[in-house]
């Protein structure tokens, strides 16, 4: 692939969206061409799958169903958007990717990393980002900063214990994939975290 694929990961409210926004400002200023997308979503089909997953009315959804919906949304995004843009040489940024499935469904929901890897191997043939920026901040600190829980979001309601398992899952993934996953300390100001992200992207020759 001619372009580079960069994903953003971390628990809810750690500042992924904010950092992506700051990075976009930077890329525009530097005249670096990029494409931004998000997971689950990023295509008309994937966005519809997203609304099913996040709908508070769907509390009866099984863990297995949820995991496969994520994988379905992902393969649609990959084929329709990510791969063509990488082939044309674009920098593709994605808010969450397969590590979210591994951390949330594999580790935290207890489906096991093996099961999540299996369905994603089928869906995306292990298509891996060139770089993953893991914004490292504990769920407690992130929720504190955000000022509480969004009552309409089924995932956020699953409780702090769940989010702590997600966090531990991310730390484990970072340990297992040191070449791909860069751990970014996200406990400082937005500007401090932004500077760390720019450094990481420059060090890896992404920008
Ligand atoms: N470094 C920071 N210091 C203080 N507040 C921050 C910082 N980074 C982000 N915030 C604030 O925390 C809140 C959550 O940030 P943001 O929406 O970017 O997180 P997120 O990781 O995208 O969350 P989600 O997983 O829910 O999409 C926002 O109100 C944002 O302004
Ligand atoms: Mg966000």
Short mmCIF file of N, CA and C in Angstrom, two decimals, residues 37-54 69-82 94:
data_model
loop_
_atom_site.label_atom_id
_atom_site.label_comp_id
_atom_site.label_asym_id
_atom_site.label_seq_id
_atom_site.Cartn_x
_atom_site.Cartn_y
_atom_site.Cartn_z
N UNK A 37 -11.82 8.65 8.97
CA UNK A 37 -13.03 7.85 9.12
C UNK A 37 -13.12 7.33 10.55
N UNK A 38 -14.20 6.58 10.82
CA UNK A 38 -14.36 6.10 12.19
C UNK A 38 -15.01 4.71 12.20
N UNK A 39 -14.85 4.06 13.34
CA UNK A 39 -15.44 2.73 13.53
C UNK A 39 -16.31 2.70 14.76
N UNK A 40 -17.36 1.90 14.79
CA UNK A 40 -17.97 1.33 13.60
C UNK A 40 -18.64 2.45 12.81
N UNK A 41 -18.55 2.36 11.50
CA UNK A 41 -19.15 3.38 10.65
C UNK A 41 -18.27 3.67 9.46
N UNK A 42 -18.40 4.88 8.93
CA UNK A 42 -17.53 5.32 7.85
C UNK A 42 -18.03 5.01 6.46
N UNK A 43 -19.07 4.18 6.35
CA UNK A 43 -19.76 3.97 5.07
C UNK A 43 -21.25 3.95 5.41
N UNK A 44 -22.12 4.16 4.41
CA UNK A 44 -23.56 4.12 4.71
C UNK A 44 -23.98 2.81 5.39
N UNK A 45 -23.48 1.68 4.89
CA UNK A 45 -23.84 0.39 5.49
C UNK A 45 -23.29 0.29 6.92
N UNK A 46 -22.03 0.68 7.08
CA UNK A 46 -21.39 0.55 8.40
C UNK A 46 -22.02 1.49 9.43
N UNK A 47 -22.47 2.66 8.98
CA UNK A 47 -23.12 3.60 9.92
C UNK A 47 -24.47 3.03 10.39
N UNK A 48 -25.16 2.32 9.51
CA UNK A 48 -26.41 1.68 9.94
C UNK A 48 -26.13 0.58 10.96
N UNK A 49 -25.06 -0.16 10.74
CA UNK A 49 -24.68 -1.20 11.71
C UNK A 49 -24.32 -0.54 13.05
N UNK A 50 -23.63 0.60 12.97
CA UNK A 50 -23.26 1.33 14.18
C UNK A 50 -24.50 1.69 15.01
N UNK A 51 -25.53 2.18 14.33
CA UNK A 51 -26.70 2.61 15.11
C UNK A 51 -27.39 1.42 15.77
N UNK A 52 -27.33 0.25 15.16
CA UNK A 52 -27.90 -0.96 15.80
C UNK A 52 -27.09 -1.30 17.05
N UNK A 53 -25.76 -1.26 16.92
CA UNK A 53 -24.90 -1.63 18.05
C UNK A 53 -25.11 -0.68 19.24
N UNK A 54 -25.20 0.62 18.94
CA UNK A 54 -25.22 1.61 20.03
C UNK A 54 -26.63 1.90 20.56
N UNK A 69 -21.23 -8.00 14.37
CA UNK A 69 -21.67 -6.75 13.75
C UNK A 69 -20.48 -5.80 13.58
N UNK A 70 -19.63 -5.74 14.60
CA UNK A 70 -18.43 -4.91 14.48
C UNK A 70 -17.55 -5.37 13.32
N UNK A 71 -17.37 -6.68 13.22
CA UNK A 71 -16.51 -7.21 12.15
C UNK A 71 -17.14 -6.92 10.79
N UNK A 72 -18.48 -6.99 10.72
CA UNK A 72 -19.18 -6.71 9.45
C UNK A 72 -18.99 -5.25 9.04
N UNK A 73 -19.18 -4.36 10.00
CA UNK A 73 -19.01 -2.93 9.71
C UNK A 73 -17.57 -2.66 9.26
N UNK A 74 -16.65 -3.39 9.88
CA UNK A 74 -15.22 -3.19 9.59
C UNK A 74 -14.85 -3.62 8.17
N UNK A 75 -15.31 -4.78 7.74
CA UNK A 75 -14.93 -5.26 6.42
C UNK A 75 -15.53 -4.35 5.34
N UNK A 76 -16.72 -3.83 5.59
CA UNK A 76 -17.34 -2.90 4.63
C UNK A 76 -16.50 -1.62 4.51
N UNK A 77 -16.09 -1.10 5.66
CA UNK A 77 -15.26 0.12 5.68
C UNK A 77 -13.93 -0.13 4.98
N UNK A 78 -13.33 -1.27 5.29
CA UNK A 78 -12.02 -1.58 4.73
C UNK A 78 -12.05 -1.65 3.20
N UNK A 79 -13.06 -2.37 2.68
CA UNK A 79 -13.11 -2.58 1.23
C UNK A 79 -13.60 -1.33 0.50
N UNK A 80 -14.57 -0.64 1.10
CA UNK A 80 -15.19 0.49 0.40
C UNK A 80 -14.35 1.76 0.50
N UNK A 81 -13.66 1.92 1.64
CA UNK A 81 -13.01 3.22 1.90
C UNK A 81 -11.49 3.11 2.12
N UNK A 82 -11.09 2.31 3.10
CA UNK A 82 -9.70 2.35 3.56
C UNK A 82 -8.72 1.87 2.47
N UNK A 94 -8.19 6.56 11.35
CA UNK A 94 -9.43 5.91 11.76
C UNK A 94 -9.59 5.95 13.27
#
